[in-house]
Coordinates of C-alpha atoms in Angstrom, one line a residue:
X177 CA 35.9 80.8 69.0
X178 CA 36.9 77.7 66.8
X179 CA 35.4 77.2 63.6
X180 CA 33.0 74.5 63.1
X181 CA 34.2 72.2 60.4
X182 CA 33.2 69.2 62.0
X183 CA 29.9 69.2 61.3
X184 CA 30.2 71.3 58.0
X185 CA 32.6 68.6 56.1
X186 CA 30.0 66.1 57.2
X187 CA 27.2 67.8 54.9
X188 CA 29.2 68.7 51.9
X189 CA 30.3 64.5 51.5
X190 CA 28.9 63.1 48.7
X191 CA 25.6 60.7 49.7
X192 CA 25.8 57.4 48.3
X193 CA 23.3 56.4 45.8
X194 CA 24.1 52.6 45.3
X195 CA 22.1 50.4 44.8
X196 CA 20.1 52.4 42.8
X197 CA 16.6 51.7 42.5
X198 CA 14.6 50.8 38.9
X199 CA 11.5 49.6 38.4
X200 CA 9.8 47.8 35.8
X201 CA 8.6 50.2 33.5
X202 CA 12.2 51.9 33.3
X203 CA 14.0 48.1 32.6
X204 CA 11.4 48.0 29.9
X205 CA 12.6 50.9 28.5
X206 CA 16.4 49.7 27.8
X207 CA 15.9 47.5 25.7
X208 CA 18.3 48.2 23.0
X209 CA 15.7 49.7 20.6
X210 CA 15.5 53.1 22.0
X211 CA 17.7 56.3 21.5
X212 CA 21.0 55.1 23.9
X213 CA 20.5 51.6 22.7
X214 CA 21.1 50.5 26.0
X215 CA 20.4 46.6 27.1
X216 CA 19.5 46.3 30.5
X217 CA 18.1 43.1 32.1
X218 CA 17.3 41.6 35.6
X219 CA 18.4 38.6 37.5
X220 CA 17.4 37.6 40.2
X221 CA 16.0 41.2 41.3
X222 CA 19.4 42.7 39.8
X223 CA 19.9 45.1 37.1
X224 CA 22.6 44.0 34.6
X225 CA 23.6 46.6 31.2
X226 CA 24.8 44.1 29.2
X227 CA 25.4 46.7 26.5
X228 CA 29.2 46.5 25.6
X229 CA 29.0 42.5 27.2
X230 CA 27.0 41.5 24.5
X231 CA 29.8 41.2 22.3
X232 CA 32.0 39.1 24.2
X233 CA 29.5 37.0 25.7
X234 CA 30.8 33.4 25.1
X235 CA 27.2 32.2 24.3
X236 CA 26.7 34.7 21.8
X237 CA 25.9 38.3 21.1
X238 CA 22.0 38.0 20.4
X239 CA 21.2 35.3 22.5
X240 CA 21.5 38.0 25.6
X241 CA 20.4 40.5 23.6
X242 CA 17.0 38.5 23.3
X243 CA 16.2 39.0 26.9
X244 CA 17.5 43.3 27.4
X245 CA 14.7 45.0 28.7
X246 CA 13.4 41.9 30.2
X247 CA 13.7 39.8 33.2
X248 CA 16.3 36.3 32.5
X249 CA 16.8 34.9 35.7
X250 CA 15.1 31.8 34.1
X251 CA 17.2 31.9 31.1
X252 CA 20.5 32.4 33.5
X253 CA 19.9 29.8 35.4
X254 CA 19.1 27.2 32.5
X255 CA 22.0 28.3 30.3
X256 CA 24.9 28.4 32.8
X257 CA 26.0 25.0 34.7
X258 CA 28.3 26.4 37.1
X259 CA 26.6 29.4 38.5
X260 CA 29.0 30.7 41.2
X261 CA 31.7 30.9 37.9
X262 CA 29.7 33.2 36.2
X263 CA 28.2 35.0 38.9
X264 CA 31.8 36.4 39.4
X265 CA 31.5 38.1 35.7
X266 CA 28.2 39.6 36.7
X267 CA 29.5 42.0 39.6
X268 CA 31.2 44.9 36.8
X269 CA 28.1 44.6 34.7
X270 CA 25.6 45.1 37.8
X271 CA 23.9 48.8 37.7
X272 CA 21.6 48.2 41.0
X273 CA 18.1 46.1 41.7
X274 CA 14.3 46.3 41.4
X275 CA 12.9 48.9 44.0
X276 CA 11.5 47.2 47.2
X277 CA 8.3 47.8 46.0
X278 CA 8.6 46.5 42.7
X279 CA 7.0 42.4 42.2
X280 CA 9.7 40.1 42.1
X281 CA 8.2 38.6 38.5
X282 CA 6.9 40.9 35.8
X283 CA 3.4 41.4 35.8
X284 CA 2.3 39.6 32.6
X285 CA 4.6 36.6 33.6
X286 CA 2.8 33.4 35.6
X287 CA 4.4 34.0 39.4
X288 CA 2.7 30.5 40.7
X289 CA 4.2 28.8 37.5
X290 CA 7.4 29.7 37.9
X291 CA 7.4 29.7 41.5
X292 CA 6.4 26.0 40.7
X293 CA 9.2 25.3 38.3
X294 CA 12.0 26.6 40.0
X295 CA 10.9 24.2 43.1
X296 CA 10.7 21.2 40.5
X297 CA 14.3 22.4 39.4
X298 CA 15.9 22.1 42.6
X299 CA 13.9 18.7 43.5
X300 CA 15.6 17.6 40.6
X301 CA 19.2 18.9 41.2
X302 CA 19.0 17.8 44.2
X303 CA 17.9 14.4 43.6
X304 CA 21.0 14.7 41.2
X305 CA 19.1 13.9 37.8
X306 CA 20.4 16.1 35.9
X307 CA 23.9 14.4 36.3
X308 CA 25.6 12.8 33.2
X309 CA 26.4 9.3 33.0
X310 CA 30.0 8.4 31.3
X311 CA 29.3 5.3 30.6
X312 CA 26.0 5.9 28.7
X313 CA 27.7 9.1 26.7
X314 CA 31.2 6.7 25.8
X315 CA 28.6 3.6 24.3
X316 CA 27.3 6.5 22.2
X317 CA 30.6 7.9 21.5
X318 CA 31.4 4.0 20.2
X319 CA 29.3 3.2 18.4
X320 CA 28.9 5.9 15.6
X321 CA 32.9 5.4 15.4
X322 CA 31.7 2.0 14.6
X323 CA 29.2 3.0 11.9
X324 CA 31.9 5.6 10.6
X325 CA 34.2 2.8 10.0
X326 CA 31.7 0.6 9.2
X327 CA 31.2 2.8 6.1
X328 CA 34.2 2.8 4.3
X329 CA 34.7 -0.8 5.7
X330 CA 31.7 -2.4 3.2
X331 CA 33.0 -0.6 0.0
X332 CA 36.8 -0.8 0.3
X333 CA 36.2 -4.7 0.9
X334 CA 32.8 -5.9 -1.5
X335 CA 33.8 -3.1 -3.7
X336 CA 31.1 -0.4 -5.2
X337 CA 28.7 -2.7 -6.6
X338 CA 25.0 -1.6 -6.2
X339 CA 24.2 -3.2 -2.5
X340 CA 27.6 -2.2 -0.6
X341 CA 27.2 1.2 -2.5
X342 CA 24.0 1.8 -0.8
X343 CA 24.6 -0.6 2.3
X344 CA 27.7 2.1 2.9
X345 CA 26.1 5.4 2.1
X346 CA 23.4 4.2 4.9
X347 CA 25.9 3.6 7.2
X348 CA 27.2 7.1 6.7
X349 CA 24.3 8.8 6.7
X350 CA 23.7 7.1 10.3
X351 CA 26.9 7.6 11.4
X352 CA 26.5 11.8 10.6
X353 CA 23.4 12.1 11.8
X354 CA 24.0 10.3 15.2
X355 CA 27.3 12.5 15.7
X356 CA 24.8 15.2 15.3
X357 CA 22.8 14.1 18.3
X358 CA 26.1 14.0 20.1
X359 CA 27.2 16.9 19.8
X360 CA 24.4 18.5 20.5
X361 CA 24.6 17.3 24.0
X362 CA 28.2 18.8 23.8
X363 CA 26.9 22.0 22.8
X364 CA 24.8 22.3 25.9
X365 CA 27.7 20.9 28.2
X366 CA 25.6 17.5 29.0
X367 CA 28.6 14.8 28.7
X368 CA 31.0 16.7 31.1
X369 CA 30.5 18.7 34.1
X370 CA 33.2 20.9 33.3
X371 CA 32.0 23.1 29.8
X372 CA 36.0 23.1 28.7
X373 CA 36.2 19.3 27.9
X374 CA 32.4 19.3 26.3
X375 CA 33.4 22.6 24.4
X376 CA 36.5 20.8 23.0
X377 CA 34.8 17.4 21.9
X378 CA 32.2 19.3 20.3
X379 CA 34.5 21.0 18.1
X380 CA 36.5 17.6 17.4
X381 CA 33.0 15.7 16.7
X382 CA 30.8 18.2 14.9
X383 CA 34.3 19.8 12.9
X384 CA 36.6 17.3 12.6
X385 CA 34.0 14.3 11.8
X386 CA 31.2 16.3 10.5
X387 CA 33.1 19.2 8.7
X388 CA 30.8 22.2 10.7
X389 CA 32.0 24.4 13.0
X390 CA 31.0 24.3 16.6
X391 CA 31.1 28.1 16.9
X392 CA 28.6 29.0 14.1
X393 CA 26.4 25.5 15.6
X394 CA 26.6 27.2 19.5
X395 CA 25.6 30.8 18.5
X396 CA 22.6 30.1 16.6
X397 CA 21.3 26.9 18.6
X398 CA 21.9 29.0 21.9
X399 CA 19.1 32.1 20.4
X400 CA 16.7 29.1 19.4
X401 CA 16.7 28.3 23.3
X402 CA 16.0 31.4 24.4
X403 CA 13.2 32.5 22.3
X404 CA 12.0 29.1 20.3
X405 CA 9.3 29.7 17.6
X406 CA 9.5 33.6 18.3
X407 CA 10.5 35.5 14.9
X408 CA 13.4 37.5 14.8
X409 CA 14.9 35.9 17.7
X410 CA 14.9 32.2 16.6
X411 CA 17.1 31.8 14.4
X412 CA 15.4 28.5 13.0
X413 CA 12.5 30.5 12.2
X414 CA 15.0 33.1 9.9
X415 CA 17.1 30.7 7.8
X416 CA 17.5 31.5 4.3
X417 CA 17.2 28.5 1.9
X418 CA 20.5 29.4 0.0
X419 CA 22.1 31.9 2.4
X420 CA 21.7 30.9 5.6
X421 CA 25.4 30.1 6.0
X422 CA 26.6 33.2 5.5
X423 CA 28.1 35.5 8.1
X424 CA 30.9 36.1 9.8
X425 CA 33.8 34.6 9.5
X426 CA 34.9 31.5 10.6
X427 CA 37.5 30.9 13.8
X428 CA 40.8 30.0 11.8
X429 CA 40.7 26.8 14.0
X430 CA 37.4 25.9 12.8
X431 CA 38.1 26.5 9.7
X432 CA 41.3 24.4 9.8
X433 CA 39.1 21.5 10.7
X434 CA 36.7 22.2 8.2
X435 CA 38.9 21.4 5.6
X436 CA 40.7 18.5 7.6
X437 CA 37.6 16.9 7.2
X438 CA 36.7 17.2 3.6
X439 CA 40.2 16.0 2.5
X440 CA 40.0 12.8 5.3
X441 CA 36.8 11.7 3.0
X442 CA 38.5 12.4 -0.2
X443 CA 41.3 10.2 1.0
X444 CA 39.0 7.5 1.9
X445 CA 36.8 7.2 -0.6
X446 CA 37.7 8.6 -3.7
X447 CA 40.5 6.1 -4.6
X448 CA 37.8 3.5 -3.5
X449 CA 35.6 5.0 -6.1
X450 CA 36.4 7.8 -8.1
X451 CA 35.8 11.3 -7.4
X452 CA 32.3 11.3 -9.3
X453 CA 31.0 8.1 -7.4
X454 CA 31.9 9.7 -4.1
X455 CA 30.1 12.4 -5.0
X456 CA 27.4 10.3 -5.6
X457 CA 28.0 8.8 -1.9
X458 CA 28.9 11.7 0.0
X459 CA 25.9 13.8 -1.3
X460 CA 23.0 11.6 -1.0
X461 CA 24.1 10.4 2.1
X462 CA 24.3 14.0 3.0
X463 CA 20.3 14.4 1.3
X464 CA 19.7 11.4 3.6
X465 CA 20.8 13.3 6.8
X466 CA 19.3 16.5 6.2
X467 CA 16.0 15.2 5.8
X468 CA 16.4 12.5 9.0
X469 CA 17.4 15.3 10.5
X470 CA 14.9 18.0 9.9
X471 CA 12.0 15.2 10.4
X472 CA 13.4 14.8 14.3
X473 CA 13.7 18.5 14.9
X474 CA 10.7 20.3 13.1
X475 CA 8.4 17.5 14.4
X476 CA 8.4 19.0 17.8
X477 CA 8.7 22.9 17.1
X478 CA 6.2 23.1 14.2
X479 CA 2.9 22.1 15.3
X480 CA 3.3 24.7 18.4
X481 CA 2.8 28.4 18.1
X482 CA 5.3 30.4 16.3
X483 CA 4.5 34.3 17.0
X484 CA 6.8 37.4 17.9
X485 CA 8.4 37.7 21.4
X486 CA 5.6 38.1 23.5
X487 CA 8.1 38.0 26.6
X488 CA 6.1 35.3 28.2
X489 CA 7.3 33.7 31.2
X490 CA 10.3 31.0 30.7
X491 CA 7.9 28.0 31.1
X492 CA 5.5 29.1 29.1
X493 CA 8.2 30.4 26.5
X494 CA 9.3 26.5 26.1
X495 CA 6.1 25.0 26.7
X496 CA 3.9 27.1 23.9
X497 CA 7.0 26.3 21.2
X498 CA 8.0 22.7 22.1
X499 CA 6.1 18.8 22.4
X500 CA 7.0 15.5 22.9
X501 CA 6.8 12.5 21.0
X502 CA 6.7 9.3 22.1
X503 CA 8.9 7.5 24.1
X504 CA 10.9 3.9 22.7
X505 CA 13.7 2.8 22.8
X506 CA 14.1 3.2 18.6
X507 CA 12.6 6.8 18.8
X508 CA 14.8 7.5 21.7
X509 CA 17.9 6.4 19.6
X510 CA 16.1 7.8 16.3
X511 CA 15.8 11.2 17.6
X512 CA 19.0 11.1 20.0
X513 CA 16.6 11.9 22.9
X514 CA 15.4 14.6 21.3
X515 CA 11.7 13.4 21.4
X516 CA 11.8 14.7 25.0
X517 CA 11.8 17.8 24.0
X518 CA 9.8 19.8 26.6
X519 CA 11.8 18.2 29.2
X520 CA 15.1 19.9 27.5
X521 CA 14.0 22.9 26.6
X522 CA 13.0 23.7 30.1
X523 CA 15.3 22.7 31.9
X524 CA 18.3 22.6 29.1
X525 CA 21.7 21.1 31.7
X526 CA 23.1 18.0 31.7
X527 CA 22.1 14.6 32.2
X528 CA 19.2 15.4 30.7
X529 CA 18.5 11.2 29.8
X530 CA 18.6 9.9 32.8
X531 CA 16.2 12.9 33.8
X532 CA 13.8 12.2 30.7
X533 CA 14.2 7.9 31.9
X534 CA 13.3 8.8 35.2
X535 CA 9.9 10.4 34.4
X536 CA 8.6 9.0 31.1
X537 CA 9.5 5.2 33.4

């Protein structure tokens, strides 16, 4: 009689085991603190370790570090423009999904809030408010070129005398702080659809004409989205009053237009002024802007609660660290739109304006 190797090959093959299975409690348990250091998190029901990602993740080690352990379809989905893109980059990270009978939201998270939230979101992608508007960002773009120039315009032609000393340092100082505001919406790809062109005008606006670099800007303004007002994870909350910009190093290119920068403003304004005047000029104006500047930004994280990562929900994240102030047309420009401040942290895309016009009338 023939052997029967049909049926015996068939039980010795190996049995698939993908997708595996987690639940909640074991997610929890990767989160980077324990023994294996491992960072898992979930997106939409699947499980991502994220572990050796983290360092090249373009927004940033920590910032996805924030959420290991925890669920960030939320935070994906606010962070990334072009979903489909990255989505592609998720498939050699993915590990398996929630168990069937695993809850779809953590159990200390708000499931009717969110539920409620991610239905507003698509009202309001679909209603296409969240699209930039070129015109709008270019008048912007304009006119602190005009208040740049305008600067070094007043002292090169009434000379340094006490009124276009001071009429030019606040011309400076506005045409910094509103370059700021621009770039800021650069950082979070709101002037272009595709991120390439917003990532290279933010490097030419906020390096070239500010003398920071976008890099160092993007990795610690991209944490103080995730987690706002939670310690150890916000880096506004963590900044050393001396040391704060120390760190890594700097991208050659960066630094390249660091430098670039400083010796433009030597070259206009010292031989207007001598090196000690422009000193004078270039660091109050600089006093000026830090103080304009923390004024826009603290006024709407401060009075909200600052406490450790509770892992709340992503609505209640932003809502419990962020407020509003109101809405004119000079606190609008004042604040570069930033006085809408629960509208962007939740939603954090582009076109965020017209968005913020569109509800506040």
């Amino acid at each position: 009689m023939a052997p029967q190797t049909g049926s015996t090959e068939k039980e010795t093959q190996p049995v698939s085991t993908f997708p595996r299975l987690f639940t909640w409690e074991e997610i929890r348990t990767h989160n980077g603190r324990g023994q294996d250091q491992e960072q898992w998190l979930v997106i939409d029901r699947k499980v991502y370790d994220v572990s050796k990602f983290a360092k090249r993740h373009p927004g940033g080690s920590r910032v996805i570090k924030h959420y290991a352990g925890q669920d960030a379809t939320d935070a994906f989905i606010a962070f990334h423009n072009d979903k489909s893109l990255v989505k592609k980059y998720l498939k050699s990270l993915l590990i398996g999904e929630l168990a069937p009978d695993q809850p779809s939201f953590e159990s200390n998270k708000k499931q009717s809030l969110l539920e409620d939230f991610r239905e507003l979101r698509c009202t309001i992608e679909k209603m296409g408010l969240l699209m930039p508007n070129y015109v709008f960002f270019c008048l912007i773009f304009l006119h602190f070129l005009v208040l740049d120039a305008a600067s070094w315009l007043v002292v090169w032609y009434f000379g340094i005398s006490l009124v276009p000393f001071l009429v030019g340092i606040a011309f400076f100082t506005i045409a910094q702080i509103q370059m700021g505001w621009f770039q800021h919406d650069l950082g979070h790809c709101s002037v272009f659809r595709k991120p390439r062109w917003n990532r290279l005008l933010q490097i030419v606006v906020i390096t070239a004409l500010k003398g920071a670099p976008a890099s160092w800007w993007n990795h610690l303004h991209n944490q103080h989205h995730a987690k706002p007002n939670c310690f150890r994870k916000d880096p506004d909350l963590n900044m050393h009053p001396l040391l704060f910009s120390l760190g890594k190093s700097l991208s050659v290119e960066e630094l390249v237009l660091t430098v670039l920068f400083n010796i433009r403003v030597c070259l206009m304004y010292v031989p207007l002024m001598g090196f000690n005047n422009f000193m004078v000029y270039y660091w109050l104006a600089r006093y000026l802007e830090s103080n304009w500047f923390i004024w826009v930004t603290q006024m709407n994280h401060i009075p909200m609660d600052i406490d450790y990562d509770k892992n709340k929900d992503w609505v209640s994240t932003q809502l419990h660290a962020t407020c509003n102030v109101n809405q004119s047309l000079f606190n609008d420009w004042f604040t570069g739109h930033l006085n809408f401040q629960i509208e962007h942290h939740s939603l954090k895309d582009s076109g965020e304006h017209w968005l913020e016009a569109y509800l506040h009338g």
